[in-house]
Coordinates of C-alpha atoms and ligand atoms in Angstrom, one line a residue:
M1 CA 209.5 18.2 44.6
P2 CA 212.5 16.0 42.0
K3 CA 215.3 15.1 44.9
P4 CA 218.8 17.4 44.2
I5 CA 221.9 14.5 42.6
I6 CA 224.9 14.1 44.6
I7 CA 227.8 13.7 43.4
N8 CA 231.0 12.8 45.4
N9 CA 233.7 11.7 43.2
T10 CA 236.2 13.2 40.1
I11 CA 235.3 11.4 37.0
K12 CA 237.2 9.1 35.2
K13 CA 239.9 9.0 32.9
F14 CA 237.2 9.0 29.5
D15 CA 238.8 8.2 25.5
K16 CA 234.8 8.4 24.0
K17 CA 232.7 9.7 21.2
I18 CA 229.5 10.7 22.7
K19 CA 226.3 12.9 20.0
I20 CA 225.0 15.9 20.8
E21 CA 221.5 16.6 21.0
G22 CA 220.3 19.1 18.1
D23 CA 220.5 22.6 18.8
K24 CA 218.6 24.4 20.5
S25 CA 218.3 28.1 18.2
L26 CA 217.7 26.4 15.0
S27 CA 215.3 23.8 16.3
I28 CA 212.8 26.3 17.8
R29 CA 213.5 28.2 14.7
F30 CA 213.0 25.6 12.2
A31 CA 209.0 24.9 14.7
L32 CA 208.7 29.3 13.6
L33 CA 210.1 29.1 9.9
A34 CA 208.6 26.4 9.7
S35 CA 204.6 27.0 11.0
Q36 CA 204.4 29.7 8.1
A37 CA 206.0 28.1 4.8
M38 CA 203.0 26.3 2.4
G39 CA 203.4 22.5 3.2
K40 CA 204.4 20.1 5.3
S41 CA 208.2 20.5 6.5
K42 CA 210.0 18.3 8.4
A43 CA 213.7 17.8 10.7
Y44 CA 215.6 15.6 11.8
N45 CA 217.1 15.1 15.0
L46 CA 215.2 18.7 16.8
L47 CA 216.1 19.6 20.2
K48 CA 213.2 16.8 22.8
S49 CA 213.4 19.1 24.5
E50 CA 210.9 21.6 26.7
D51 CA 212.6 25.3 25.2
V52 CA 211.2 23.4 21.7
I53 CA 208.1 21.3 23.7
S54 CA 206.8 24.7 24.9
T55 CA 207.4 26.3 20.7
I56 CA 205.1 22.9 19.6
N57 CA 202.6 23.0 21.8
C58 CA 202.0 27.3 21.3
L59 CA 202.6 26.1 17.7
K60 CA 199.7 23.6 18.3
K61 CA 197.6 26.0 20.4
L62 CA 197.4 29.0 17.4
G63 CA 195.8 25.4 14.3
V64 CA 198.9 24.2 13.3
K65 CA 198.8 20.6 12.7
I66 CA 202.6 19.6 13.9
Q67 CA 203.5 15.1 14.4
W68 CA 206.6 14.7 15.6
N69 CA 207.0 11.1 15.5
K70 CA 210.3 11.0 18.7
K71 CA 211.4 6.9 17.4
K72 CA 212.5 8.0 13.7
N73 CA 213.6 11.2 14.9
Y74 CA 212.1 13.2 13.3
C75 CA 209.7 16.4 13.3
E76 CA 206.6 17.0 10.3
I77 CA 205.1 20.6 10.9
N78 CA 201.7 21.0 8.1
G79 CA 202.6 24.8 7.5
N80 CA 199.1 27.2 5.6
G81 CA 201.3 29.6 5.0
L82 CA 202.3 33.5 6.0
D83 CA 199.9 35.0 8.9
S84 CA 198.0 31.2 9.0
Y85 CA 197.3 31.5 12.6
V86 CA 194.0 30.2 13.4
Y87 CA 192.8 32.9 16.8
K88 CA 191.0 31.2 19.3
K89 CA 189.4 33.5 21.2
N90 CA 190.7 33.9 25.3
L91 CA 193.5 32.6 23.7
T92 CA 197.0 31.4 26.6
L93 CA 200.1 31.0 25.2
N94 CA 202.8 28.7 27.6
G95 CA 206.8 30.0 26.7
N96 CA 207.8 28.4 30.8
N97 CA 211.1 28.8 30.4
S98 CA 212.3 30.0 26.8
A99 CA 212.4 33.9 26.0
T100 CA 213.2 32.4 22.2
C101 CA 209.7 30.9 22.1
V102 CA 208.3 33.6 23.1
R103 CA 210.7 36.5 21.6
L104 CA 210.2 35.1 18.3
L105 CA 207.1 33.6 18.5
T106 CA 205.2 37.4 19.8
S107 CA 206.5 39.0 16.7
L108 CA 204.2 36.1 14.6
L109 CA 201.2 37.1 16.0
I110 CA 201.1 41.2 15.0
G111 CA 198.8 40.2 12.7
S112 CA 196.0 38.7 14.7
P113 CA 192.9 39.8 15.2
E114 CA 192.2 38.9 18.6
K115 CA 194.0 39.7 21.8
I116 CA 195.9 36.6 22.8
K117 CA 197.5 35.9 26.9
I118 CA 201.4 35.2 26.7
I119 CA 202.7 34.0 30.0
G120 CA 205.9 32.4 31.4
D121 CA 208.0 30.3 34.2
R122 CA 209.0 32.1 37.2
S123 CA 213.2 32.9 35.1
L124 CA 210.1 34.6 32.6
K125 CA 208.8 36.3 34.2
K126 CA 210.9 38.5 35.1
R127 CA 212.9 39.2 31.4
D128 CA 213.4 42.4 29.9
M129 CA 210.3 41.5 26.9
K130 CA 210.4 46.0 26.0
R131 CA 213.2 44.6 23.8
I132 CA 210.7 43.1 21.5
I133 CA 207.6 45.8 23.0
D134 CA 209.1 48.7 21.8
P135 CA 209.8 47.2 17.8
L136 CA 206.7 45.3 17.3
T137 CA 204.6 48.3 18.4
E138 CA 206.9 50.5 15.5
F139 CA 205.4 47.3 13.2
G140 CA 201.1 48.3 14.8
A141 CA 200.6 45.8 17.8
T142 CA 199.2 46.3 19.6
F143 CA 200.3 45.3 24.1
Y144 CA 197.8 45.4 27.2
P145 CA 198.3 46.1 29.6
K146 CA 200.7 49.8 28.0
N147 CA 203.6 50.3 29.9
K148 CA 204.6 46.8 31.2
N149 CA 208.1 45.7 29.9
N150 CA 207.8 41.5 31.4
L151 CA 205.6 38.9 31.2
P152 CA 201.9 37.9 31.7
F153 CA 201.5 40.9 28.9
H154 CA 198.4 40.5 25.7
I155 CA 199.4 41.4 21.9
K156 CA 196.5 42.1 19.5
G157 CA 198.1 42.6 16.4
S158 CA 196.4 44.3 13.1
N159 CA 195.7 45.0 9.6
Y160 CA 197.1 47.9 9.3
L161 CA 201.7 46.2 9.4
T162 CA 204.1 48.9 8.3
P163 CA 207.6 47.9 7.9
I164 CA 210.1 50.3 10.5
N165 CA 212.9 50.9 9.9
Y166 CA 215.0 49.8 14.1
V167 CA 218.3 50.0 15.5
E168 CA 219.4 47.6 17.5
L169 CA 221.7 47.8 20.0
K170 CA 222.7 45.4 22.9
G171 CA 223.4 42.3 20.4
S172 CA 220.8 40.4 21.0
S173 CA 219.9 37.2 18.3
Q174 CA 216.3 36.7 19.9
C175 CA 215.9 41.3 19.1
K176 CA 217.1 41.2 15.7
S177 CA 215.4 37.8 15.2
S178 CA 211.6 38.8 16.7
V179 CA 212.1 42.4 14.1
M180 CA 213.3 39.8 11.3
L181 CA 210.2 37.0 11.5
A182 CA 208.0 40.5 12.1
A183 CA 209.0 41.7 8.5
L184 CA 208.3 38.7 7.2
L185 CA 204.5 39.6 7.8
T186 CA 203.9 43.3 6.7
N187 CA 203.9 44.6 2.7
G188 CA 207.1 46.3 1.9
E189 CA 211.0 47.0 3.4
T190 CA 211.5 46.5 7.1
K191 CA 215.8 47.7 7.1
L192 CA 218.0 46.1 10.8
K193 CA 220.6 48.3 11.5
C194 CA 222.3 45.6 14.2
K195 CA 225.1 44.7 16.8
P196 CA 226.7 41.4 15.4
S197 CA 224.7 37.9 17.3
R198 CA 224.5 35.1 16.4
N199 CA 222.9 34.8 12.5
H200 CA 221.4 31.9 12.5
T201 CA 217.9 33.4 10.9
E202 CA 219.6 34.8 8.0
L203 CA 221.0 31.3 6.7
L204 CA 217.6 29.9 7.1
F205 CA 216.4 33.1 5.6
K206 CA 218.9 33.6 2.7
Y207 CA 218.1 29.4 2.1
L208 CA 214.7 29.6 1.8
K209 CA 215.4 32.3 -0.7
I210 CA 213.6 34.5 1.5
P211 CA 214.6 38.4 0.4
I212 CA 217.1 39.4 2.8
K213 CA 220.2 42.2 1.8
I214 CA 222.8 41.7 4.2
K215 CA 225.9 44.4 5.2
K216 CA 228.4 44.9 7.2
I217 CA 229.5 48.5 7.9
K218 CA 231.8 49.2 10.9
N219 CA 230.7 46.9 13.4
F220 CA 227.3 47.1 12.1
E221 CA 225.1 45.0 9.8
I222 CA 222.9 46.1 8.0
I223 CA 219.4 43.9 7.3
K224 CA 216.7 44.6 4.5
I225 CA 214.2 42.0 4.2
K226 CA 211.0 42.3 1.8
G227 CA 207.6 40.9 3.0
R228 CA 204.4 39.2 2.6
Q229 CA 206.6 36.0 0.2
N230 CA 205.5 33.0 0.2
I231 CA 208.0 30.3 1.7
K232 CA 207.9 27.2 0.2
A233 CA 208.0 24.3 2.5
F234 CA 211.1 23.1 3.0
N235 CA 213.8 19.6 5.2
Y236 CA 216.3 20.2 7.7
N237 CA 218.7 17.8 9.6
I238 CA 219.7 19.9 13.0
P239 CA 222.9 19.5 13.9
S240 CA 224.6 19.1 17.9
D241 CA 224.3 22.6 19.9
I242 CA 228.1 23.7 20.5
S243 CA 226.2 24.9 23.6
S244 CA 225.4 21.5 25.1
S245 CA 228.2 20.4 23.9
A246 CA 230.3 23.2 26.1
F247 CA 229.8 21.4 29.3
F248 CA 231.3 18.1 27.9
I249 CA 234.4 20.3 26.2
V250 CA 235.6 22.3 29.4
L251 CA 235.3 18.5 31.1
T252 CA 237.1 17.1 29.3
L253 CA 239.8 19.7 30.1
L254 CA 240.0 19.1 33.2
S255 CA 240.3 15.8 33.3
N256 CA 242.9 13.3 33.5
N257 CA 243.9 12.1 30.8
S258 CA 241.4 11.6 28.8
K259 CA 239.5 12.4 25.4
L260 CA 236.2 13.2 23.5
I261 CA 234.9 14.0 19.8
L262 CA 231.8 15.3 20.2
E263 CA 230.5 14.7 16.5
N264 CA 228.4 16.5 13.7
V265 CA 228.0 20.4 15.9
G266 CA 227.0 23.5 14.5
V267 CA 230.0 25.7 14.8
N268 CA 228.9 29.0 13.8
K269 CA 231.5 31.2 14.1
S270 CA 228.9 33.6 15.0
R271 CA 227.4 30.6 18.0
A272 CA 231.0 29.3 18.8
G273 CA 233.1 32.1 20.0
V274 CA 233.6 29.3 23.1
I275 CA 236.9 27.0 20.8
N276 CA 238.0 30.6 20.4
I277 CA 237.9 31.0 23.8
L278 CA 239.1 28.2 25.3
N279 CA 242.1 27.5 22.4
K280 CA 243.4 31.9 23.5
M281 CA 243.3 29.9 26.7
G282 CA 245.7 27.3 25.5
A283 CA 243.4 24.6 25.0
K284 CA 243.8 22.5 21.6
I285 CA 240.1 21.7 20.8
V286 CA 240.3 20.8 16.9
L287 CA 238.0 20.6 14.3
K288 CA 237.6 17.9 11.6
N289 CA 235.5 16.4 8.6
K290 CA 234.2 20.2 8.2
K291 CA 230.8 20.8 6.0
N292 CA 227.9 23.5 5.3
Y293 CA 224.8 22.9 5.8
K294 CA 222.5 25.1 4.2
G295 CA 224.8 26.9 5.1
E296 CA 225.9 26.2 8.9
E297 CA 229.5 25.6 9.6
I298 CA 229.5 22.0 10.9
A299 CA 232.1 20.0 12.1
D300 CA 233.9 17.2 14.7
I301 CA 235.1 18.0 17.8
H302 CA 238.4 17.1 19.0
V303 CA 238.7 17.4 22.1
R304 CA 241.7 16.2 24.8
S305 CA 242.7 17.0 28.5
S306 CA 244.6 20.1 29.5
K307 CA 247.6 20.4 32.0
S308 CA 248.0 24.3 30.8
L309 CA 245.3 26.3 30.7
K310 CA 246.7 30.1 30.6
S311 CA 244.1 33.3 31.6
I312 CA 242.5 35.3 28.9
N313 CA 241.8 39.1 28.9
C314 CA 238.9 38.2 26.7
S315 CA 237.7 41.0 23.9
S316 CA 234.2 41.7 24.1
K317 CA 234.4 41.6 20.6
L318 CA 233.8 36.6 21.1
N319 CA 230.8 38.4 24.1
T320 CA 227.5 37.9 21.8
S321 CA 229.3 34.7 20.1
A322 CA 229.9 33.0 23.0
I323 CA 226.8 34.5 25.7
D324 CA 225.4 31.5 26.6
E325 CA 229.2 29.1 27.1
F326 CA 229.5 32.3 29.9
L327 CA 229.4 30.1 33.0
I328 CA 231.2 27.1 31.5
I329 CA 234.3 29.9 30.5
F330 CA 234.5 30.8 34.0
L331 CA 234.7 27.2 34.9
A332 CA 238.3 27.4 33.0
A333 CA 239.5 29.9 33.4
A334 CA 239.6 29.1 37.1
K335 CA 242.2 26.3 36.7
A336 CA 243.8 28.8 34.7
K337 CA 246.9 30.0 35.2
G338 CA 246.7 34.2 35.7
V339 CA 244.3 36.2 35.6
S340 CA 241.3 36.0 33.2
Y341 CA 238.6 39.2 32.8
F342 CA 235.5 39.0 31.1
K343 CA 234.0 42.8 29.9
N344 CA 230.9 44.0 28.9
L345 CA 228.4 41.1 29.8
E346 CA 225.3 43.0 31.6
E347 CA 223.7 40.7 29.4
L348 CA 225.1 38.0 30.9
N349 CA 222.5 39.2 34.4
K350 CA 219.5 38.7 32.7
K351 CA 219.7 35.6 30.8
E352 CA 217.6 32.6 32.7
S353 CA 219.2 33.3 36.5
R354 CA 221.3 36.5 36.9
R355 CA 224.2 34.1 35.3
L356 CA 227.7 37.0 35.6
D357 CA 226.9 36.9 40.4
W358 CA 225.8 32.9 40.1
G359 CA 229.7 32.9 38.1
S360 CA 230.6 34.6 40.7
K361 CA 229.3 33.3 43.3
I362 CA 230.1 29.9 43.2
L363 CA 234.2 30.4 42.2
R364 CA 233.6 31.8 46.1
M365 CA 231.8 29.3 47.5
M366 CA 234.9 26.8 46.0
G367 CA 237.4 29.3 47.5
V368 CA 239.0 31.1 43.6
K369 CA 239.4 34.6 44.9
N370 CA 237.3 37.0 41.9
K371 CA 235.9 40.8 41.7
L372 CA 232.9 41.2 40.3
I373 CA 233.2 45.3 37.7
G374 CA 230.0 46.8 37.8
N375 CA 227.1 44.5 36.1
H376 CA 228.8 43.8 33.4
G377 CA 232.6 42.1 34.5
I378 CA 235.0 39.5 36.4
K379 CA 238.2 39.4 37.4
I380 CA 239.3 35.7 38.6
W381 CA 242.4 35.0 40.0
G382 CA 243.2 31.2 38.1
Q383 CA 244.3 28.5 40.4
P384 CA 246.2 25.0 37.8
N385 CA 246.2 22.9 40.5
L386 CA 242.8 23.3 41.9
K387 CA 241.0 20.8 43.9
L388 CA 237.9 20.6 46.6
N389 CA 237.5 18.5 49.1
N390 CA 234.3 20.7 51.2
K391 CA 230.5 20.5 51.3
Y392 CA 229.5 22.6 48.8
E393 CA 225.4 23.2 47.9
I394 CA 223.9 24.4 45.1
K395 CA 219.8 25.7 45.4
N396 CA 216.9 28.9 44.7
Y397 CA 219.6 29.9 41.2
L398 CA 214.9 29.5 39.3
R399 CA 215.7 26.4 37.8
D400 CA 218.9 27.6 35.8
H401 CA 220.4 24.8 32.8
R402 CA 223.7 25.8 32.7
V403 CA 224.2 27.2 36.2
M404 CA 223.2 23.3 36.5
A405 CA 225.3 21.9 34.1
M406 CA 227.7 24.0 35.3
S407 CA 228.3 22.8 38.4
T408 CA 228.3 19.2 37.6
I409 CA 230.9 19.8 35.5
A410 CA 233.2 21.6 38.1
A411 CA 231.4 19.0 40.3
L412 CA 233.4 15.9 38.4
T413 CA 236.1 17.9 37.9
L414 CA 237.9 19.1 40.8
G415 CA 236.3 16.9 43.6
G416 CA 234.8 18.3 47.1
K417 CA 230.7 16.6 47.6
W418 CA 228.4 18.1 45.7
K419 CA 224.3 18.6 46.5
I420 CA 222.9 20.3 43.7
H421 CA 219.0 20.3 43.4
N422 CA 217.1 21.1 40.2
P423 CA 219.1 18.8 38.2
E424 CA 215.5 18.5 35.9
S425 CA 216.0 22.2 35.0
I426 CA 218.6 21.0 32.9
K427 CA 215.4 19.2 30.8
T428 CA 214.7 22.7 29.4
S429 CA 217.8 22.4 26.7
F430 CA 219.5 19.0 27.2
P431 CA 217.3 16.0 28.4
S432 CA 220.5 13.6 28.3
F433 CA 222.9 15.4 29.7
F434 CA 223.2 13.3 32.2
K435 CA 222.7 10.0 30.6
I436 CA 225.8 10.7 28.8
L437 CA 228.3 11.5 32.2
Q438 CA 226.9 8.1 33.3
K439 CA 226.5 5.9 30.1
D440 CA 228.7 7.3 28.2
L441 CA 231.3 8.7 29.9
G442 CA 230.5 6.6 33.5
S443 CA 231.2 9.2 35.3
K444 CA 229.0 8.3 38.6
I445 CA 226.0 10.3 39.4
N446 CA 223.6 10.4 42.1
I447 CA 220.5 11.0 41.1
Ligands
S3P1 C1 219.4 33.1 21.2 C2 220.1 33.9 21.7 C3 220.5 34.8 22.9 C4 220.6 33.5 23.4 C5 219.5 32.3 24.1 C6 219.4 31.3 22.5 C7 218.4 32.6 20.2 O1 219.6 35.2 23.7 O2 220.9 33.3 25.6 O3 220.5 31.7 24.4 O4 218.5 31.5 20.1 O5 218.1 33.2 19.3 P1 220.1 36.9 23.5 O6 219.8 37.2 21.4 O7 218.6 37.8 23.6 O8 221.3 37.4 23.4

């Protein structure tokens, strides 16, 4: 069992430039699309985290040739075109902790003549899979056992796949992307009506010249995709991950007299809601050196300590663009003046752990008054002068990397004596988290 970390000291002031690892959503999407392209595709700065490694390992088991040169920081995937996986008998694919891996990869298996078993870890087994089983069944795949809505399950594909019309109401990019990827293997046009969510898959489809049409109608997007069009091999430089960056942005906001520049971060508007929300709370986060890379917006993020954060009544329109950042946003709200309110966040309790509940629990442990509203909202009574002096222990949180990282940032900015179990959980999304904290920013963490 890896040892817990101990944090007894807040971080000293810093003024630094850092580089965060590659974006997880884009890394997984690159690997999946490259595996369906014709020829050698190459990604620089692919995230070397467990979620991405799980995806690569599944693809290797499906016969895809992959060379990951970690020294030269590139990954080369040799795709054989659409629906070219090698399906062995009794194949088991393990998504470990990654719902993105399982929900997106399963859609590329709808042509499999063999039954494939899909498994995952303790956290992933609790995640809802009905949201992909339903549309993939409509395309023509069969799932076993019948009426089971979570892992483990088996999928068997079909020779007779048909395009579908699908309505996605959760604002889940994983569901949307699952339907979009399955559409690639299907003759004809698949239509999706969906609530907006991160649009990396759409941007990659456009860049790869996959026939896609997108229209906005009121609060929905209508996406149409023509399937069975060959994809050419491609190269991609993965920008830094905004979700990982968010922990360092809030670390800086809540520290004294500090400044930080985070270079080359993906700040696509459908994804970077955290910047919008924190700026509405009085932070002065500035984007410089903005670029457009293959449809994705990229920028350097400049942030400095803030003495005057204020509460927010957060519009639920911002929810999907900051869905992975709410735990760290709740921490900022705990130090803001006034009562903050976040709502319509029922998806938060369906993540790697019940994150809405964990946010409330950790703030309460810190003495910050908060109230859960049903299963979807939280009110947080902020304390601008919040300083902690007690002992705090974080454990049994299903190894949720973001619960771990949020607790670490609380310890480094608010004080107290913290014991945080399962620090290794961070490897799912952000293996260099502690190295940046210790080596680049000089924090004292007992690992
Ligand atoms: C992801 C989408 C989000 C997010 C997850 C990654 C993606 O999930 O929470 O960490 O890469 O598409 P949902 O789409 O289910 O909200």
